[in-house]
Amino acid sequence: MIRLLIDLLRHGETTLSHTLRGHTDDELTEQGWLQMQSTIQNNIDNGSSWDVIFTSPLRRCQLFAERLAVKIQRPLIVNSNIKEMNFGDWEGLATQHIYENFPELLANFWQFPTQYHAPNGESLAQFKQRVMIGFEEISIQMQTEDWKNALVVTHGGVIKLLTCLAREQHLNDLLKMPAELGNLYQIELLKSLDQLTFIERV
């Protein structure tokens, strides 16, 4: 069994943080940059180090990851499968606007994300399948290069999904999982044969 250490960094505040931005490629605000920088510096000061950085290709993740990779002189790999969930017709819309216009559909999505999704958006099953492919790719690349510890710069939905899996909770609990802007979450990725397992590091 292969055991890999993964630090998940959620991007900071963005210009569209009040919306469901999903695949919408908005940028970090100055506050968003500071949130991520502070989190990373605190972890480095406490002894954290990484062999490699993986990032979502969306600018709110990749631009910070690129700058950090240069600063700490680590390889950077972009993985398109660790992007946020695609919210379809709700992309870029404020949740208040969706609530006012589609209250029942939004309530169903919040409570039962395994059964309901945004119109023309990704279902949770599709999102999970994509993210799992992304982390299969990450695990293979880490094994090939003998990397043991990775920083993954990604999104709230990805972090919530992995935390839900690590805690072995029903996927309808997904949106109750923690994933604060600019915060770091630590998991272990275990790989045996063709199976990936996630464990929360406390």
PDB file of C-alpha atoms in Angstrom:
ATOM      1  CA  MET A   1       0.000   0.000   0.000  1.00  0.00           C
ATOM      2  CA  ILE A   2       1.250   3.468  -0.935  1.00  0.00           C
ATOM      3  CA  ARG A   3       0.739   6.260   1.631  1.00  0.00           C
ATOM      4  CA  LEU A   4       0.964   9.865   0.451  1.00  0.00           C
ATOM      5  CA  LEU A   5       0.553  13.069   2.454  1.00  0.00           C
ATOM      6  CA  ILE A   6      -1.666  15.692   0.836  1.00  0.00           C
ATOM      7  CA  ASP A   7      -2.174  19.274   2.017  1.00  0.00           C
ATOM      8  CA  LEU A   8      -5.270  20.812   0.414  1.00  0.00           C
ATOM      9  CA  LEU A   9      -5.177  24.607   0.142  1.00  0.00           C
ATOM     10  CA  ARG A  10      -8.411  26.320  -0.769  1.00  0.00           C
ATOM     11  CA  HIS A  11      -8.008  29.497  -2.785  1.00  0.00           C
ATOM     12  CA  GLY A  12      -8.715  32.766  -0.996  1.00  0.00           C
ATOM     13  CA  GLU A  13     -11.393  35.395  -1.554  1.00  0.00           C
ATOM     14  CA  THR A  14     -12.122  36.198  -5.194  1.00  0.00           C
ATOM     15  CA  THR A  15     -13.819  38.958  -7.120  1.00  0.00           C
ATOM     16  CA  LEU A  16     -16.943  36.749  -7.346  1.00  0.00           C
ATOM     17  CA  SER A  17     -16.839  35.193  -3.879  1.00  0.00           C
ATOM     18  CA  HIS A  18     -20.506  36.042  -3.327  1.00  0.00           C
ATOM     19  CA  THR A  19     -21.533  33.758  -6.206  1.00  0.00           C
ATOM     20  CA  LEU A  20     -21.466  30.119  -7.292  1.00  0.00           C
ATOM     21  CA  ARG A  21     -18.475  30.578  -9.552  1.00  0.00           C
ATOM     22  CA  GLY A  22     -17.648  26.923 -10.319  1.00  0.00           C
ATOM     23  CA  HIS A  23     -15.700  26.973 -13.603  1.00  0.00           C
ATOM     24  CA  THR A  24     -16.033  30.769 -13.907  1.00  0.00           C
ATOM     25  CA  ASP A  25     -12.423  31.953 -14.036  1.00  0.00           C
ATOM     26  CA  ASP A  26     -12.419  34.890 -11.638  1.00  0.00           C
ATOM     27  CA  GLU A  27      -9.314  36.194  -9.883  1.00  0.00           C
ATOM     28  CA  LEU A  28      -8.165  36.545  -6.305  1.00  0.00           C
ATOM     29  CA  THR A  29      -8.702  39.837  -4.520  1.00  0.00           C
ATOM     30  CA  GLU A  30      -5.831  41.360  -2.569  1.00  0.00           C
ATOM     31  CA  GLN A  31      -7.421  39.898   0.557  1.00  0.00           C
ATOM     32  CA  GLY A  32      -7.539  36.494  -1.152  1.00  0.00           C
ATOM     33  CA  TRP A  33      -3.806  36.587  -1.859  1.00  0.00           C
ATOM     34  CA  LEU A  34      -3.104  37.572   1.753  1.00  0.00           C
ATOM     35  CA  GLN A  35      -5.271  34.740   3.106  1.00  0.00           C
ATOM     36  CA  MET A  36      -3.324  32.138   1.137  1.00  0.00           C
ATOM     37  CA  GLN A  37       0.075  33.684   1.808  1.00  0.00           C
ATOM     38  CA  SER A  38      -0.579  33.824   5.545  1.00  0.00           C
ATOM     39  CA  THR A  39      -1.714  30.195   5.684  1.00  0.00           C
ATOM     40  CA  ILE A  40       1.282  28.941   3.699  1.00  0.00           C
ATOM     41  CA  GLN A  41       3.792  31.016   5.676  1.00  0.00           C
ATOM     42  CA  ASN A  42       2.372  29.770   8.982  1.00  0.00           C
ATOM     43  CA  ASN A  43       2.714  26.178   7.820  1.00  0.00           C
ATOM     44  CA  ILE A  44       6.259  26.697   6.557  1.00  0.00           C
ATOM     45  CA  ASP A  45       7.157  28.344   9.864  1.00  0.00           C
ATOM     46  CA  ASN A  46       5.762  25.256  11.624  1.00  0.00           C
ATOM     47  CA  GLY A  47       7.935  22.908   9.591  1.00  0.00           C
ATOM     48  CA  SER A  48       5.743  22.039   6.610  1.00  0.00           C
ATOM     49  CA  SER A  49       7.475  21.265   3.329  1.00  0.00           C
ATOM     50  CA  TRP A  50       6.271  19.811   0.059  1.00  0.00           C
ATOM     51  CA  ASP A  51       7.943  17.852  -2.719  1.00  0.00           C
ATOM     52  CA  VAL A  52       5.566  19.124  -5.388  1.00  0.00           C
ATOM     53  CA  ILE A  53       2.633  21.493  -5.935  1.00  0.00           C
ATOM     54  CA  PHE A  54      -0.473  20.495  -7.888  1.00  0.00           C
ATOM     55  CA  THR A  55      -3.037  23.098  -8.870  1.00  0.00           C
ATOM     56  CA  SER A  56      -6.380  23.615 -10.532  1.00  0.00           C
ATOM     57  CA  PRO A  57      -5.967  25.548 -13.809  1.00  0.00           C
ATOM     58  CA  LEU A  58      -8.414  28.255 -12.725  1.00  0.00           C
ATOM     59  CA  ARG A  59      -6.648  31.557 -12.040  1.00  0.00           C
ATOM     60  CA  ARG A  60      -7.772  31.813  -8.418  1.00  0.00           C
ATOM     61  CA  CYS A  61      -5.607  28.738  -7.776  1.00  0.00           C
ATOM     62  CA  GLN A  62      -2.961  28.609 -10.498  1.00  0.00           C
ATOM     63  CA  LEU A  63      -1.585  32.148 -10.237  1.00  0.00           C
ATOM     64  CA  PHE A  64      -0.841  31.724  -6.537  1.00  0.00           C
ATOM     65  CA  ALA A  65       0.548  28.208  -7.068  1.00  0.00           C
ATOM     66  CA  GLU A  66       2.904  29.460  -9.789  1.00  0.00           C
ATOM     67  CA  ARG A  67       4.305  32.183  -7.561  1.00  0.00           C
ATOM     68  CA  LEU A  68       4.704  29.805  -4.610  1.00  0.00           C
ATOM     69  CA  ALA A  69       6.431  27.147  -6.755  1.00  0.00           C
ATOM     70  CA  VAL A  70       9.043  29.698  -7.827  1.00  0.00           C
ATOM     71  CA  LYS A  71       9.502  30.956  -4.275  1.00  0.00           C
ATOM     72  CA  ILE A  72      10.055  27.529  -2.665  1.00  0.00           C
ATOM     73  CA  GLN A  73      11.620  25.989  -5.792  1.00  0.00           C
ATOM     74  CA  ARG A  74       9.271  23.061  -6.211  1.00  0.00           C
ATOM     75  CA  PRO A  75       7.812  21.529  -9.391  1.00  0.00           C
ATOM     76  CA  LEU A  76       4.306  22.645 -10.344  1.00  0.00           C
ATOM     77  CA  ILE A  77       1.785  20.413 -12.117  1.00  0.00           C
ATOM     78  CA  VAL A  78      -1.587  21.671 -13.386  1.00  0.00           C
ATOM     79  CA  ASN A  79      -4.439  19.161 -13.134  1.00  0.00           C
ATOM     80  CA  SER A  80      -7.719  20.101 -14.806  1.00  0.00           C
ATOM     81  CA  ASN A  81      -9.644  17.355 -12.968  1.00  0.00           C
ATOM     82  CA  ILE A  82      -9.365  19.155  -9.617  1.00  0.00           C
ATOM     83  CA  LYS A  83     -11.393  22.169 -10.748  1.00  0.00           C
ATOM     84  CA  GLU A  84     -14.529  23.165  -8.863  1.00  0.00           C
ATOM     85  CA  MET A  85     -17.913  21.637  -9.677  1.00  0.00           C
ATOM     86  CA  ASN A  86     -19.516  23.076 -12.807  1.00  0.00           C
ATOM     87  CA  PHE A  87     -22.711  24.880 -11.772  1.00  0.00           C
ATOM     88  CA  GLY A  88     -24.157  25.151 -15.289  1.00  0.00           C
ATOM     89  CA  ASP A  89     -26.874  27.806 -15.514  1.00  0.00           C
ATOM     90  CA  TRP A  90     -26.011  28.992 -11.996  1.00  0.00           C
ATOM     91  CA  GLU A  91     -22.411  29.881 -12.884  1.00  0.00           C
ATOM     92  CA  GLY A  92     -21.546  33.344 -11.608  1.00  0.00           C
ATOM     93  CA  LEU A  93     -24.945  33.905  -9.981  1.00  0.00           C
ATOM     94  CA  ALA A  94     -25.269  35.084  -6.392  1.00  0.00           C
ATOM     95  CA  THR A  95     -26.847  32.475  -4.121  1.00  0.00           C
ATOM     96  CA  GLN A  96     -29.361  35.123  -3.022  1.00  0.00           C
ATOM     97  CA  HIS A  97     -30.473  35.546  -6.646  1.00  0.00           C
ATOM     98  CA  ILE A  98     -30.860  31.775  -7.055  1.00  0.00           C
ATOM     99  CA  TYR A  99     -32.773  31.576  -3.765  1.00  0.00           C
ATOM    100  CA  GLU A 100     -35.169  34.319  -4.861  1.00  0.00           C
ATOM    101  CA  ASN A 101     -35.823  32.741  -8.276  1.00  0.00           C
ATOM    102  CA  PHE A 102     -35.450  28.981  -7.673  1.00  0.00           C
ATOM    103  CA  PRO A 103     -35.928  28.481  -3.913  1.00  0.00           C
ATOM    104  CA  GLU A 104     -37.111  24.871  -4.062  1.00  0.00           C
ATOM    105  CA  LEU A 105     -34.380  23.729  -6.440  1.00  0.00           C
ATOM    106  CA  LEU A 106     -31.663  25.452  -4.422  1.00  0.00           C
ATOM    107  CA  ALA A 107     -33.003  23.972  -1.156  1.00  0.00           C
ATOM    108  CA  ASN A 108     -33.031  20.508  -2.709  1.00  0.00           C
ATOM    109  CA  PHE A 109     -29.457  20.970  -3.928  1.00  0.00           C
ATOM    110  CA  TRP A 110     -28.244  22.061  -0.474  1.00  0.00           C
ATOM    111  CA  GLN A 111     -29.998  19.183   1.314  1.00  0.00           C
ATOM    112  CA  PHE A 112     -29.698  16.348  -1.218  1.00  0.00           C
ATOM    113  CA  PRO A 113     -26.738  17.083  -3.527  1.00  0.00           C
ATOM    114  CA  THR A 114     -26.616  13.416  -4.579  1.00  0.00           C
ATOM    115  CA  GLN A 115     -30.058  13.798  -6.171  1.00  0.00           C
ATOM    116  CA  TYR A 116     -30.196  17.406  -7.364  1.00  0.00           C
ATOM    117  CA  HIS A 117     -27.764  19.638  -9.225  1.00  0.00           C
ATOM    118  CA  ALA A 118     -27.709  22.981 -10.973  1.00  0.00           C
ATOM    119  CA  PRO A 119     -29.513  23.070 -14.337  1.00  0.00           C
ATOM    120  CA  ASN A 120     -27.033  22.016 -17.048  1.00  0.00           C
ATOM    121  CA  GLY A 121     -24.346  21.608 -14.393  1.00  0.00           C
ATOM    122  CA  GLU A 122     -22.367  18.619 -13.164  1.00  0.00           C
ATOM    123  CA  SER A 123     -24.082  16.053 -10.992  1.00  0.00           C
ATOM    124  CA  LEU A 124     -22.304  15.091  -7.779  1.00  0.00           C
ATOM    125  CA  ALA A 125     -21.614  11.636  -9.263  1.00  0.00           C
ATOM    126  CA  GLN A 126     -19.922  13.230 -12.291  1.00  0.00           C
ATOM    127  CA  PHE A 127     -17.970  15.619 -10.074  1.00  0.00           C
ATOM    128  CA  LYS A 128     -16.794  12.815  -7.798  1.00  0.00           C
ATOM    129  CA  GLN A 129     -15.719  10.684 -10.751  1.00  0.00           C
ATOM    130  CA  ARG A 130     -13.698  13.569 -12.200  1.00  0.00           C
ATOM    131  CA  VAL A 131     -12.007  14.432  -8.902  1.00  0.00           C
ATOM    132  CA  MET A 132     -11.127  10.787  -8.268  1.00  0.00           C
ATOM    133  CA  ILE A 133      -9.518  10.606 -11.713  1.00  0.00           C
ATOM    134  CA  GLY A 134      -7.547  13.729 -10.784  1.00  0.00           C
ATOM    135  CA  PHE A 135      -6.239  12.198  -7.573  1.00  0.00           C
ATOM    136  CA  GLU A 136      -5.457   8.926  -9.338  1.00  0.00           C
ATOM    137  CA  GLU A 137      -3.293  11.005 -11.698  1.00  0.00           C
ATOM    138  CA  ILE A 138      -1.709  12.783  -8.736  1.00  0.00           C
ATOM    139  CA  SER A 139      -0.943   9.494  -6.970  1.00  0.00           C
ATOM    140  CA  ILE A 140       0.672   8.020 -10.096  1.00  0.00           C
ATOM    141  CA  GLN A 141       2.822  11.119 -10.628  1.00  0.00           C
ATOM    142  CA  MET A 142       3.900  11.123  -6.984  1.00  0.00           C
ATOM    143  CA  GLN A 143       4.794   7.428  -7.072  1.00  0.00           C
ATOM    144  CA  THR A 144       6.733   7.837 -10.319  1.00  0.00           C
ATOM    145  CA  GLU A 145       8.815  10.703  -8.918  1.00  0.00           C
ATOM    146  CA  ASP A 146       9.006   9.271  -5.377  1.00  0.00           C
ATOM    147  CA  TRP A 147       7.277  12.348  -3.968  1.00  0.00           C
ATOM    148  CA  LYS A 148       5.781  11.775  -0.505  1.00  0.00           C
ATOM    149  CA  ASN A 149       4.175  15.110   0.377  1.00  0.00           C
ATOM    150  CA  ALA A 150       2.185  17.350  -1.963  1.00  0.00           C
ATOM    151  CA  LEU A 151       0.439  20.703  -1.726  1.00  0.00           C
ATOM    152  CA  VAL A 152      -2.768  20.731  -3.790  1.00  0.00           C
ATOM    153  CA  VAL A 153      -4.209  24.188  -4.521  1.00  0.00           C
ATOM    154  CA  THR A 154      -7.878  23.649  -5.245  1.00  0.00           C
ATOM    155  CA  HIS A 155     -11.499  24.550  -4.484  1.00  0.00           C
ATOM    156  CA  GLY A 156     -14.083  24.270  -1.740  1.00  0.00           C
ATOM    157  CA  GLY A 157     -16.108  21.567  -3.465  1.00  0.00           C
ATOM    158  CA  VAL A 158     -13.060  19.351  -3.950  1.00  0.00           C
ATOM    159  CA  ILE A 159     -11.999  19.742  -0.313  1.00  0.00           C
ATOM    160  CA  LYS A 160     -15.531  19.095   0.959  1.00  0.00           C
ATOM    161  CA  LEU A 161     -15.782  15.953  -1.189  1.00  0.00           C
ATOM    162  CA  LEU A 162     -12.468  14.518   0.009  1.00  0.00           C
ATOM    163  CA  THR A 163     -13.265  15.366   3.639  1.00  0.00           C
ATOM    164  CA  CYS A 164     -16.652  13.658   3.309  1.00  0.00           C
ATOM    165  CA  LEU A 165     -14.959  10.547   1.885  1.00  0.00           C
ATOM    166  CA  ALA A 166     -12.254  10.615   4.570  1.00  0.00           C
ATOM    167  CA  ARG A 167     -14.881  10.810   7.335  1.00  0.00           C
ATOM    168  CA  GLU A 168     -16.915   8.064   5.631  1.00  0.00           C
ATOM    169  CA  GLN A 169     -20.023  10.231   5.722  1.00  0.00           C
ATOM    170  CA  HIS A 170     -22.911  10.123   3.268  1.00  0.00           C
ATOM    171  CA  LEU A 171     -22.314  12.380   0.285  1.00  0.00           C
ATOM    172  CA  ASN A 172     -25.515  14.271   1.138  1.00  0.00           C
ATOM    173  CA  ASP A 173     -23.427  15.688   4.029  1.00  0.00           C
ATOM    174  CA  LEU A 174     -20.968  17.169   1.513  1.00  0.00           C
ATOM    175  CA  LEU A 175     -21.982  20.798   1.952  1.00  0.00           C
ATOM    176  CA  LYS A 176     -21.635  20.542   5.745  1.00  0.00           C
ATOM    177  CA  MET A 177     -17.915  19.812   5.476  1.00  0.00           C
ATOM    178  CA  PRO A 178     -15.356  22.540   6.322  1.00  0.00           C
ATOM    179  CA  ALA A 179     -13.541  24.399   3.535  1.00  0.00           C
ATOM    180  CA  GLU A 180     -12.837  27.987   4.527  1.00  0.00           C
ATOM    181  CA  LEU A 181     -11.303  30.426   2.043  1.00  0.00           C
ATOM    182  CA  GLY A 182      -7.501  30.355   2.176  1.00  0.00           C
ATOM    183  CA  ASN A 183      -7.349  27.507   4.718  1.00  0.00           C
ATOM    184  CA  LEU A 184      -5.281  24.304   4.616  1.00  0.00           C
ATOM    185  CA  TYR A 185      -6.742  20.826   5.163  1.00  0.00           C
ATOM    186  CA  GLN A 186      -4.585  17.734   5.617  1.00  0.00           C
ATOM    187  CA  ILE A 187      -5.377  14.238   4.399  1.00  0.00           C
ATOM    188  CA  GLU A 188      -3.555  11.020   3.668  1.00  0.00           C
ATOM    189  CA  LEU A 189      -4.075   9.315   0.355  1.00  0.00           C
ATOM    190  CA  LEU A 190      -3.746   5.524   0.508  1.00  0.00           C
ATOM    191  CA  LYS A 191      -3.440   3.581  -2.716  1.00  0.00           C
ATOM    192  CA  SER A 192      -3.781  -0.171  -2.933  1.00  0.00           C
ATOM    193  CA  LEU A 193      -4.147  -1.815  -6.336  1.00  0.00           C
ATOM    194  CA  ASP A 194      -6.843   0.266  -8.101  1.00  0.00           C
ATOM    195  CA  GLN A 195      -8.411   1.762  -4.984  1.00  0.00           C
ATOM    196  CA  LEU A 196      -7.876   5.200  -3.475  1.00  0.00           C
ATOM    197  CA  THR A 197      -8.736   5.823   0.180  1.00  0.00           C
ATOM    198  CA  PHE A 198      -8.617   9.167   1.989  1.00  0.00           C
ATOM    199  CA  ILE A 199      -7.918   9.634   5.697  1.00  0.00           C
ATOM    200  CA  GLU A 200      -8.213  12.935   7.551  1.00  0.00           C
ATOM    201  CA  ARG A 201      -5.048  14.020   9.343  1.00  0.00           C
ATOM    202  CA  VAL A 202      -5.778  15.715  12.670  1.00  0.00           C
TER     203      VAL A 202
END
